[in-house]
mmCIF file of C-alpha atoms in Angstrom:
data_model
loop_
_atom_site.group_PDB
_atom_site.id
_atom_site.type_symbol
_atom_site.label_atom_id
_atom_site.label_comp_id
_atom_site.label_asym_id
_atom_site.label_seq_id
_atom_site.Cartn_x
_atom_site.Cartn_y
_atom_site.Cartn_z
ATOM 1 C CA UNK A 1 0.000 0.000 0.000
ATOM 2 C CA UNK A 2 1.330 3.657 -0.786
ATOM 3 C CA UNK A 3 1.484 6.681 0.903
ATOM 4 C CA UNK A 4 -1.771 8.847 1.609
ATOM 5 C CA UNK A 5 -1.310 12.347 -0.725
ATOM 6 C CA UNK A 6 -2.999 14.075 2.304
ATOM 7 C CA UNK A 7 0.329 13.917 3.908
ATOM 8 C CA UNK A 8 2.661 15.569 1.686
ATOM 9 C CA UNK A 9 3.582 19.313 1.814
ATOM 10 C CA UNK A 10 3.370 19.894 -1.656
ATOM 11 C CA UNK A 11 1.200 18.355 -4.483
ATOM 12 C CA UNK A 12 2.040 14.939 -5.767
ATOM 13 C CA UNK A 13 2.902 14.583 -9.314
ATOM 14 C CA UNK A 14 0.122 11.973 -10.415
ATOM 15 C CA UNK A 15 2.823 10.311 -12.134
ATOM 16 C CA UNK A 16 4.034 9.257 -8.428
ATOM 17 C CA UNK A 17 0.482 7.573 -7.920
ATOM 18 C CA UNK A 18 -0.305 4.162 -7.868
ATOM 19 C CA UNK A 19 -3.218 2.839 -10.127
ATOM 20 C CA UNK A 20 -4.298 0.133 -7.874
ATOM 21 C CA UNK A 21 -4.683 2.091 -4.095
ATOM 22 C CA UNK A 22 -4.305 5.931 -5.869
ATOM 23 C CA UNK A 23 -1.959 6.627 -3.435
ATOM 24 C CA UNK A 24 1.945 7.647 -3.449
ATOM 25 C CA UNK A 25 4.208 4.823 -4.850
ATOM 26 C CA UNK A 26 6.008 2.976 -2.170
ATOM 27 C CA UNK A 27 8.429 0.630 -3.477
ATOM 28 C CA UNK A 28 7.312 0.867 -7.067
ATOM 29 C CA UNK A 29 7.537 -2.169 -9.487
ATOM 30 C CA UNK A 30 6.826 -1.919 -13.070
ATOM 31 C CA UNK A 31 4.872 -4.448 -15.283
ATOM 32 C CA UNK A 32 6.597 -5.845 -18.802
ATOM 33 C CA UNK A 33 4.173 -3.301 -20.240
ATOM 34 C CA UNK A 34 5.120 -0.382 -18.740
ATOM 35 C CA UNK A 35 2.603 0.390 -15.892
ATOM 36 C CA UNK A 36 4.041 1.005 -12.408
ATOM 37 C CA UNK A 37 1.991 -0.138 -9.150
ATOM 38 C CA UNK A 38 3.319 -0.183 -5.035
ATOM 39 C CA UNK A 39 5.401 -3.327 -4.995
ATOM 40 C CA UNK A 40 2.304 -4.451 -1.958
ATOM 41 C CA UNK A 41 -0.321 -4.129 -4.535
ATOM 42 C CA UNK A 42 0.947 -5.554 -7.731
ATOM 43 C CA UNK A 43 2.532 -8.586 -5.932
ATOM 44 C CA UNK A 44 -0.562 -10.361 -4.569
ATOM 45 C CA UNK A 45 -2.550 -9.176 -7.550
ATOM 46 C CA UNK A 46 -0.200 -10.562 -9.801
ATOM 47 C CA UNK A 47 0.002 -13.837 -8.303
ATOM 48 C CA UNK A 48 -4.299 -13.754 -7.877
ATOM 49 C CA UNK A 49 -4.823 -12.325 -11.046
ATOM 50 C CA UNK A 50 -1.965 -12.937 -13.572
ATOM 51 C CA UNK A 51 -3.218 -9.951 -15.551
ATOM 52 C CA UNK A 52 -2.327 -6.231 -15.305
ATOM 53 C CA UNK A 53 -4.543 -3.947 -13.719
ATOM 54 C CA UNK A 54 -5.146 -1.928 -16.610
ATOM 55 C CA UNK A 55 -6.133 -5.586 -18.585
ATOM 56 C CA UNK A 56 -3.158 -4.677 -21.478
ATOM 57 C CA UNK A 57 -1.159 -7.926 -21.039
ATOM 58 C CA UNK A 58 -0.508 -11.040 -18.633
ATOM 59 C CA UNK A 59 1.960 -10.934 -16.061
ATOM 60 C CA UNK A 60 3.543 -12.978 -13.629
ATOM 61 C CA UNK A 61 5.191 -11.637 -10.233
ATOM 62 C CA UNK A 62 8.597 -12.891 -11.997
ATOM 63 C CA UNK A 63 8.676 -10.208 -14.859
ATOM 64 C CA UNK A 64 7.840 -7.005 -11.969
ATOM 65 C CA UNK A 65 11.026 -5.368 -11.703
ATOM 66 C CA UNK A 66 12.215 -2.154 -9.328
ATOM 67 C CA UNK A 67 11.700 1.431 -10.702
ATOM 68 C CA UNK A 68 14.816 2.654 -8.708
ATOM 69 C CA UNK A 69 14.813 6.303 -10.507
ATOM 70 C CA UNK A 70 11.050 6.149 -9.630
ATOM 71 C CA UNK A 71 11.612 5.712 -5.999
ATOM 72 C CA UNK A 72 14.697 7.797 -5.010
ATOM 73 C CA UNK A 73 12.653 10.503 -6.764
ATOM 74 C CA UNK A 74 9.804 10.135 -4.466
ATOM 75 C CA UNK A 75 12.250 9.648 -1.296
ATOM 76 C CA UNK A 76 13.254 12.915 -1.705
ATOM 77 C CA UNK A 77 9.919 14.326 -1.154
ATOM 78 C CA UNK A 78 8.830 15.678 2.426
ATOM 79 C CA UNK A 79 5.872 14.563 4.255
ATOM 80 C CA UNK A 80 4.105 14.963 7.519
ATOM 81 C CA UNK A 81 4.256 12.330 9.901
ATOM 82 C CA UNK A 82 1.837 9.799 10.062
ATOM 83 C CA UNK A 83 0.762 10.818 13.293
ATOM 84 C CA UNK A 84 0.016 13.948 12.338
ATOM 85 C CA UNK A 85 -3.782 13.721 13.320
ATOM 86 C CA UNK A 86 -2.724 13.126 16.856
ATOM 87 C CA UNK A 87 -0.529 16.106 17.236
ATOM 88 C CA UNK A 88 3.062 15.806 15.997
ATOM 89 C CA UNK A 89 4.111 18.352 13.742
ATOM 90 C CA UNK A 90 7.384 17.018 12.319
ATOM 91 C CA UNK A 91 8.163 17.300 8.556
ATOM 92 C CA UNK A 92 10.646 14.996 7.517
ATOM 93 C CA UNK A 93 11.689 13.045 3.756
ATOM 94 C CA UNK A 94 9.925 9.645 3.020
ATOM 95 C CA UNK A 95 13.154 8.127 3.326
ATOM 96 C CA UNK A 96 13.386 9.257 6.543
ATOM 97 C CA UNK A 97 9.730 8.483 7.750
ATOM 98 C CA UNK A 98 10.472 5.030 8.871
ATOM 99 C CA UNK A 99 12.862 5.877 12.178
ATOM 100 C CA UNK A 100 10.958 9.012 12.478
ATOM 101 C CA UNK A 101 7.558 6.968 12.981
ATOM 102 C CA UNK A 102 9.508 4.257 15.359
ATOM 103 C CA UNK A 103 10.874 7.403 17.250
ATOM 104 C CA UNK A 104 7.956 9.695 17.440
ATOM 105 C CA UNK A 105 6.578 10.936 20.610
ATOM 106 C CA UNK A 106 3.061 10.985 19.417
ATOM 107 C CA UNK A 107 2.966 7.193 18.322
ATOM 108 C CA UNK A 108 -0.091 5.436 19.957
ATOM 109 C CA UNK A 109 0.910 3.130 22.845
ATOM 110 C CA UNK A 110 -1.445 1.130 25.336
ATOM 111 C CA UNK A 111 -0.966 1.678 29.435
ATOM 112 C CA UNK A 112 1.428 -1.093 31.312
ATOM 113 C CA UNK A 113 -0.271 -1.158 33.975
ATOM 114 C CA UNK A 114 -2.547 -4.474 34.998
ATOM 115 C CA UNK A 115 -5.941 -4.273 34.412
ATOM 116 C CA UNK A 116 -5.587 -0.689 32.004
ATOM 117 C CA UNK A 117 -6.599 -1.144 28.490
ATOM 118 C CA UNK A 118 -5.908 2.895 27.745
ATOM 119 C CA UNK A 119 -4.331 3.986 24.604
ATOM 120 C CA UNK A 120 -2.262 7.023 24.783
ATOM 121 C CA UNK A 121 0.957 9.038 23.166
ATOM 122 C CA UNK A 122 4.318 7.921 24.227
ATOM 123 C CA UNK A 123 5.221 10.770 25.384
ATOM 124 C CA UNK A 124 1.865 11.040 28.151
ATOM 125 C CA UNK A 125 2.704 7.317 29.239
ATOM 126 C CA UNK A 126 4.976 7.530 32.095
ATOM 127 C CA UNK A 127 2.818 10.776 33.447
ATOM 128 C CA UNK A 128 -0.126 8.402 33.134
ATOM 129 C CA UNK A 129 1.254 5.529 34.771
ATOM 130 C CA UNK A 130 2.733 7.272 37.648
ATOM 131 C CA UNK A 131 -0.116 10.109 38.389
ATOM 132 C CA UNK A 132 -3.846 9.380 36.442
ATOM 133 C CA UNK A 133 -3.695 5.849 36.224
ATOM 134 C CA UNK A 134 -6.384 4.312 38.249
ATOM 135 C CA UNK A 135 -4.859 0.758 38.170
ATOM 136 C CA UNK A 136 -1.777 2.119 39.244
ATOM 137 C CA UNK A 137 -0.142 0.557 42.806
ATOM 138 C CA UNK A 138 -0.167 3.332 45.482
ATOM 139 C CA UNK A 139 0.916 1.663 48.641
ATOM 140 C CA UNK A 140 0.597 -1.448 50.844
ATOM 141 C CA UNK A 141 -1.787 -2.861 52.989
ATOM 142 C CA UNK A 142 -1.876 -1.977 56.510
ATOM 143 C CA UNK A 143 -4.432 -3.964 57.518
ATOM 144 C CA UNK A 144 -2.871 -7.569 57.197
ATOM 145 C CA UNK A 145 -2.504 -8.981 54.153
ATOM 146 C CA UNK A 146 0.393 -6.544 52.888
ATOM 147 C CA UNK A 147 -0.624 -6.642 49.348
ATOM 148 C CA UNK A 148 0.169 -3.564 46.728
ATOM 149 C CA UNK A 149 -3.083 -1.227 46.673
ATOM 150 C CA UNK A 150 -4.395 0.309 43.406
ATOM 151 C CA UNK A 151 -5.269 3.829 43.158
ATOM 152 C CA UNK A 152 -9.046 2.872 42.719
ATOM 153 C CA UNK A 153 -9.141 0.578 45.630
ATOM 154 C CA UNK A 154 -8.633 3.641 47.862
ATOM 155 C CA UNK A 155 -10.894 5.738 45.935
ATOM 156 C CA UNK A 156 -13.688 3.755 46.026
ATOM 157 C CA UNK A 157 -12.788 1.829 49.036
ATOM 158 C CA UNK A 158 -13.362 -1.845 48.064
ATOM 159 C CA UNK A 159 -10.165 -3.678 48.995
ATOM 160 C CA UNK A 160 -10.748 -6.453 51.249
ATOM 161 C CA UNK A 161 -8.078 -8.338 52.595
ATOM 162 C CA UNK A 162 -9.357 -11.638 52.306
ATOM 163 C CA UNK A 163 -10.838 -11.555 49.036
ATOM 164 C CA UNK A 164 -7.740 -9.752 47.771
ATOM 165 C CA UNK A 165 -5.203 -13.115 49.605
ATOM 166 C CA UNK A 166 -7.936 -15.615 48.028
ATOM 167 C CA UNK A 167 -6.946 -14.168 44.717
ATOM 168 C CA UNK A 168 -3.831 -13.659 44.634
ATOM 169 C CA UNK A 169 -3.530 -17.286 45.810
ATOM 170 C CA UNK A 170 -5.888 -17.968 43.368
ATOM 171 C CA UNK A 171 -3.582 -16.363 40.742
ATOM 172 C CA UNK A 172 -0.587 -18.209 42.601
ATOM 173 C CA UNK A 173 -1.782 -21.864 42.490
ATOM 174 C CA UNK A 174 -2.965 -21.120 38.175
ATOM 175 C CA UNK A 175 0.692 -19.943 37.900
ATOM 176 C CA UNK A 176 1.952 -22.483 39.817
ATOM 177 C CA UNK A 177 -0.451 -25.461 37.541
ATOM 178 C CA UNK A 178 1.306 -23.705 34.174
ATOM 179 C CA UNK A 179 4.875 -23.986 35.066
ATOM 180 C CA UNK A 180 4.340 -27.397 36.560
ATOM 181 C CA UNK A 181 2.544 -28.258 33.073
ATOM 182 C CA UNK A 182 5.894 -26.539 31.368
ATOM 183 C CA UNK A 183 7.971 -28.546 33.607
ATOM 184 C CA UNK A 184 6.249 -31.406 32.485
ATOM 185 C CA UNK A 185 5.951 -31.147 28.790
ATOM 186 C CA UNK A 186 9.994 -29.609 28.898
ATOM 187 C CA UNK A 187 10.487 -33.325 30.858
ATOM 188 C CA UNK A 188 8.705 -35.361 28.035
ATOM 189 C CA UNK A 189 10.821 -33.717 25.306
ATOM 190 C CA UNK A 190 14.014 -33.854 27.086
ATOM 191 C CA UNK A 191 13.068 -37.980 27.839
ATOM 192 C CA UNK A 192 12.360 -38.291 24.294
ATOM 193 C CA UNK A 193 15.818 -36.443 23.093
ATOM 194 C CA UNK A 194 18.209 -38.867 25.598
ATOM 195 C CA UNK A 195 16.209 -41.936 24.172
ATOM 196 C CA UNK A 196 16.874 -40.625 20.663
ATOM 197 C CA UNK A 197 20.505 -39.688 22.056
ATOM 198 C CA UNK A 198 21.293 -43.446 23.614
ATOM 199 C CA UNK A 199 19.922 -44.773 20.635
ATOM 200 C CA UNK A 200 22.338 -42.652 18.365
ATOM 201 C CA UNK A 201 25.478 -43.926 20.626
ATOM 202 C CA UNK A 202 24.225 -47.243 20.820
ATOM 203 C CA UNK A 203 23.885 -47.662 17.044
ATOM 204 C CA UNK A 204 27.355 -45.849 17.003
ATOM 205 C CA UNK A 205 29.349 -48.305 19.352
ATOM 206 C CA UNK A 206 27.277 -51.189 17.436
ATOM 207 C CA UNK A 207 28.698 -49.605 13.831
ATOM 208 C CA UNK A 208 32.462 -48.814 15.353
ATOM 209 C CA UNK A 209 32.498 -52.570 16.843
ATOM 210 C CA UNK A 210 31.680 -54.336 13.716
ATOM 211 C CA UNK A 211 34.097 -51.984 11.874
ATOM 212 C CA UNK A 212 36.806 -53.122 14.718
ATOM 213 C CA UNK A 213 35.840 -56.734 14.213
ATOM 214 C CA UNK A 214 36.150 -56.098 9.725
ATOM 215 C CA UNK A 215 39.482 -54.684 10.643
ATOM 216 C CA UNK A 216 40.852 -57.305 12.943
ATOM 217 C CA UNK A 217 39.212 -60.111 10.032
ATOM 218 C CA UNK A 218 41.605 -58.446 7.602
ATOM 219 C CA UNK A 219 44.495 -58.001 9.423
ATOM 220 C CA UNK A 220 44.533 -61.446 10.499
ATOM 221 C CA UNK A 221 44.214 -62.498 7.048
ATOM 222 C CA UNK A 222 46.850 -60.495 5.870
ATOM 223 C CA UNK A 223 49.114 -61.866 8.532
ATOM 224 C CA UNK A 224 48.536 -65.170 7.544
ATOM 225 C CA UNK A 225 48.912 -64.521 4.144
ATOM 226 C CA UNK A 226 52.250 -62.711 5.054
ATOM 227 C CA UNK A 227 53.418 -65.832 6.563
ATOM 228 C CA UNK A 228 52.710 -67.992 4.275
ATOM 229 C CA UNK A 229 54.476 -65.906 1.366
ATOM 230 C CA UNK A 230 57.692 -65.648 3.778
ATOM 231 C CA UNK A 231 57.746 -69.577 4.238
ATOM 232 C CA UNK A 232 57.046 -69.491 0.344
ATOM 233 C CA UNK A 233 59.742 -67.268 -0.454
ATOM 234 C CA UNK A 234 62.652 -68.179 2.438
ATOM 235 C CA UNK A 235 61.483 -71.586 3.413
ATOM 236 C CA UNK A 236 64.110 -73.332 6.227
ATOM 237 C CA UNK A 237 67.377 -74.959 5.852
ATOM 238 C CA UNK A 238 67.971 -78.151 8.177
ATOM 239 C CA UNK A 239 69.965 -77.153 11.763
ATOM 240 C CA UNK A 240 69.113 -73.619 11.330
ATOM 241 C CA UNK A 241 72.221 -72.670 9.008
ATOM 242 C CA UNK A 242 73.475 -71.008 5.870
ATOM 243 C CA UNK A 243 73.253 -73.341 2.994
ATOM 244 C CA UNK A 244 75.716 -72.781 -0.160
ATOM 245 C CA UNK A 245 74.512 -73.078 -3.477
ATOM 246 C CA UNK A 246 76.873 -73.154 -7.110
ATOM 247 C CA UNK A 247 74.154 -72.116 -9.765
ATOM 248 C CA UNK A 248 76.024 -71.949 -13.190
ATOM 249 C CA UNK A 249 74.413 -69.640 -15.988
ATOM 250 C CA UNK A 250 74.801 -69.315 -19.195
ATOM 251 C CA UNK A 251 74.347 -66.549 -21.571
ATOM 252 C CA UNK A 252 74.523 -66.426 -25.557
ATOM 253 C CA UNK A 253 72.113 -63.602 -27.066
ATOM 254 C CA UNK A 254 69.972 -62.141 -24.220
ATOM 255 C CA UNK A 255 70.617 -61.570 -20.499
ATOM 256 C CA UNK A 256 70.587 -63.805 -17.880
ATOM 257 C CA UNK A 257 67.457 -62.555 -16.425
ATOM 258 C CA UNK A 258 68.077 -61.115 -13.108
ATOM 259 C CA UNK A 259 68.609 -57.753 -11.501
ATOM 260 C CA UNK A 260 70.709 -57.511 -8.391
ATOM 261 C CA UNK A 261 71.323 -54.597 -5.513
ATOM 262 C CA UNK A 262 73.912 -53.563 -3.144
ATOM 263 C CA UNK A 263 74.212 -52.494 0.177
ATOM 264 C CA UNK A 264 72.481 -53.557 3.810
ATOM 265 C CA UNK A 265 68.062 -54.686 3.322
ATOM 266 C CA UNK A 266 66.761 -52.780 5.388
ATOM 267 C CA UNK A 267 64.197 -55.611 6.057
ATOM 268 C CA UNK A 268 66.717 -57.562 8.359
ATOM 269 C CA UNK A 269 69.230 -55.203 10.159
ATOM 270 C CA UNK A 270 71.312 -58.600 11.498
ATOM 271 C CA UNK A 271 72.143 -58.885 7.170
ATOM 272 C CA UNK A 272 75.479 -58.519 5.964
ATOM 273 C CA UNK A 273 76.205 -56.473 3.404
ATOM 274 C CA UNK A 274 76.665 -57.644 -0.014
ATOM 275 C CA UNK A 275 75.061 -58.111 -3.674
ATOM 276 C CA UNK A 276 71.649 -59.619 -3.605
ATOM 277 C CA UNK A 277 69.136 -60.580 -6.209
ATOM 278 C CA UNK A 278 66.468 -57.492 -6.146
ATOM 279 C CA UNK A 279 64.778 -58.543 -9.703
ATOM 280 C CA UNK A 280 63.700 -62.055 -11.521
ATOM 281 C CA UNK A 281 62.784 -62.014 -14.996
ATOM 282 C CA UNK A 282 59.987 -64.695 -15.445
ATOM 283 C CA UNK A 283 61.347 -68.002 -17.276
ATOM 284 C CA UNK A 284 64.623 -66.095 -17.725
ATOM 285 C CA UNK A 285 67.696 -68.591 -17.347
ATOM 286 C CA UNK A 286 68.307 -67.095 -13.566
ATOM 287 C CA UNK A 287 64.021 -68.271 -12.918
ATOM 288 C CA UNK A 288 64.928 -71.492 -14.808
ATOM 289 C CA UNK A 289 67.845 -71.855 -12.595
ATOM 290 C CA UNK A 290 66.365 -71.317 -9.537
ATOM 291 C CA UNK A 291 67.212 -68.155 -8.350
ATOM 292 C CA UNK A 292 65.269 -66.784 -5.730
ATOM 293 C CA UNK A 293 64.876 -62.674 -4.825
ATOM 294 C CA UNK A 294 67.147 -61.822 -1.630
ATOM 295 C CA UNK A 295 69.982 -64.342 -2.539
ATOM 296 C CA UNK A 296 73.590 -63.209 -2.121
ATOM 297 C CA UNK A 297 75.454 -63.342 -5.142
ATOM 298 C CA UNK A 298 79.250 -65.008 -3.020
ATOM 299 C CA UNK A 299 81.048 -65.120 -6.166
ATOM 300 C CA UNK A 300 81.360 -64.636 -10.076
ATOM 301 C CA UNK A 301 83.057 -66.224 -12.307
ATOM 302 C CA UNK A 302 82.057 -65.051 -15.690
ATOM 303 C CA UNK A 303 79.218 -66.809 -16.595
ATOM 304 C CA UNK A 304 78.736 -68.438 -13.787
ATOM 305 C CA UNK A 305 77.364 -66.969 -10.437
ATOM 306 C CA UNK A 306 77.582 -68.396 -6.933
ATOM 307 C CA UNK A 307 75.190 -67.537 -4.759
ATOM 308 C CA UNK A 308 74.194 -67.678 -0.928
ATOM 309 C CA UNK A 309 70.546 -67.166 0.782
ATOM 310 C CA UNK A 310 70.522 -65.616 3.940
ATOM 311 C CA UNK A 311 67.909 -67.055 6.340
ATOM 312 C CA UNK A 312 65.436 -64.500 7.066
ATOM 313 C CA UNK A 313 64.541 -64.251 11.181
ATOM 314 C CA UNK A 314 67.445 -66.956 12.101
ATOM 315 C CA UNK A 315 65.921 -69.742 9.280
ATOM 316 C CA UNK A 316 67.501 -70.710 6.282
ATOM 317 C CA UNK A 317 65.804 -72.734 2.704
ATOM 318 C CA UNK A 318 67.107 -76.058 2.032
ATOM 319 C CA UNK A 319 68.250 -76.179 -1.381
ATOM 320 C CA UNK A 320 68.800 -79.339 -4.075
ATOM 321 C CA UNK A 321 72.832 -79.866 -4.468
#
């Protein structure tokens, strides 16, 4: 909804109105055919209607676009507040109504006290609530029951202790019955959450010890398997010792069909050092030969190589002579 023209110092240019509430554009859109409406009445009537207002063309709220020009133009026009019927005088710019109106000591506001329904200007409330207000508390009791007395219980003279501790207890035990209710219905949802809690952990310690039983199922089968390609690859020599093995090779075109490496493996700190076979070529004449990875190459003579196998972890292979 606009802006009522009654408000503005000068005359409105009836460009600036809007064709739907005939008042001053507030936040004007424009249509894909060129008419301009207050963004709060084209929006709902463009979703409701799907037409323009003028009936040129059909529209959806997706093809309304800001008339920015349009509305810094009219932002820069001054207008009386909208209080202005109940006495403030202040002239300010639209774009400066807003905090004005929040601010404005003339802005309608209803009494705080209990049991006052009265509507008055901001700036009258604390006079009224401290000096006219008939609800307002004056003193207490002397009589017994010590309870706050309003200005028209003196006046007219109708307080009565009894009646006035039967209320208030009254008002007490209803208080009391609603925040033992909240208490209650807090209690049910917090229940409900540490179920749904336990349950979460419970389904988590469920999940993390079948994950730690997977785990300890492949590591065990990886050990094995580790073993078993050790035994494969080193195998045991009888007594526990160092077994010496002549291997002749011979080469005519091609090589023999092994790689070898110096130095200390790193596996077994206990090795000496030495030349050891790192690489076998697959049914090369050092795989044909038998020729195993890790042996110690002792000797060379020419063609012929004279190896050694140390025993990984104290054990040694047994070897055909």
């Amino acid at each position: 909804m606009g802006l009522d023209v009654e408000l503005f110092v000068d005359s409105v240019d009836p460009d600036f109105r809007c064709r739907l509430c005939t008042k001053v554009l507030e936040d004007p859109m424009s249509t894909p055919c060129g008419h301009v409406f207050c963004a709060g009445c084209i929006l709902p009537w463009s979703v409701q209607q799907r037409q323009c207002p003028l009936y040129c063309k059909p529209i959806s709220a997706k093809e309304l676009h800001q008339v920015l020009p349009l509305k810094n133009l009219i932002e820069k026009l001054i207008i009386r507040c909208l209080y202005h019927s109940r006495g403030c005088i202040k002239k300010v710019k639209v774009q400066d109504l807003g905090y004005h109106t929040e601010m404005c000591d003339y802005s309608p506001s209803r009494c705080r006290n209990k049991g006052c329904n009265e509507v008055l200007s901001l700036k009258d409330m604390d006079t009224h609530m401290r000096e006219s207000c008939d609800c307002r508390p004056v003193e207490m009791c002397q009589n017994g029951c010590g309870l706050l007395l309003l200005h028209k219980d003196i006046v007219h003279g109708n307080h009565c202790c009894l009646n006035a501790l039967r209320a208030q207890s009254g008002a007490l035990q209803v208080k009391s019955a609603n925040v033992e209710q909240a208490a209650k219905r807090q209690g049910i949802r917090l229940a409900r959450r540490e179920n749904s809690l336990l349950a979460r952990v419970s389904a988590l310690q469920n999940e993390v010890h079948l994950t730690a039983l997977t785990y300890q199922m492949r590591f065990n089968r990886y050990k094995i398997y580790i073993n078993n390609l050790s035994k494969h690859v080193t195998g045991r020599c009888k007594g526990g010792e160092l077994q010496r093995l002549s291997i002749a090779l011979h080469r005519e075109k091609d090589s023999l069909g092994f790689n070898i490496i110096g130095g200390i493996l790193l596996q077994e700190e206990s090795t000496p050092e030495g030349i050891y076979v790192s690489k076998i070529l697959e049914r090369g004449p050092a795989d044909k030969a038998g020729l195993q990875l890790h042996d110690q190459i002792i000797e060379d003579h020419c063609n012929a190589g004279v190896t050694d196998r140390p025993p990984p972890q104290n054990s040694a292979r047994e070897f055909p002579t």
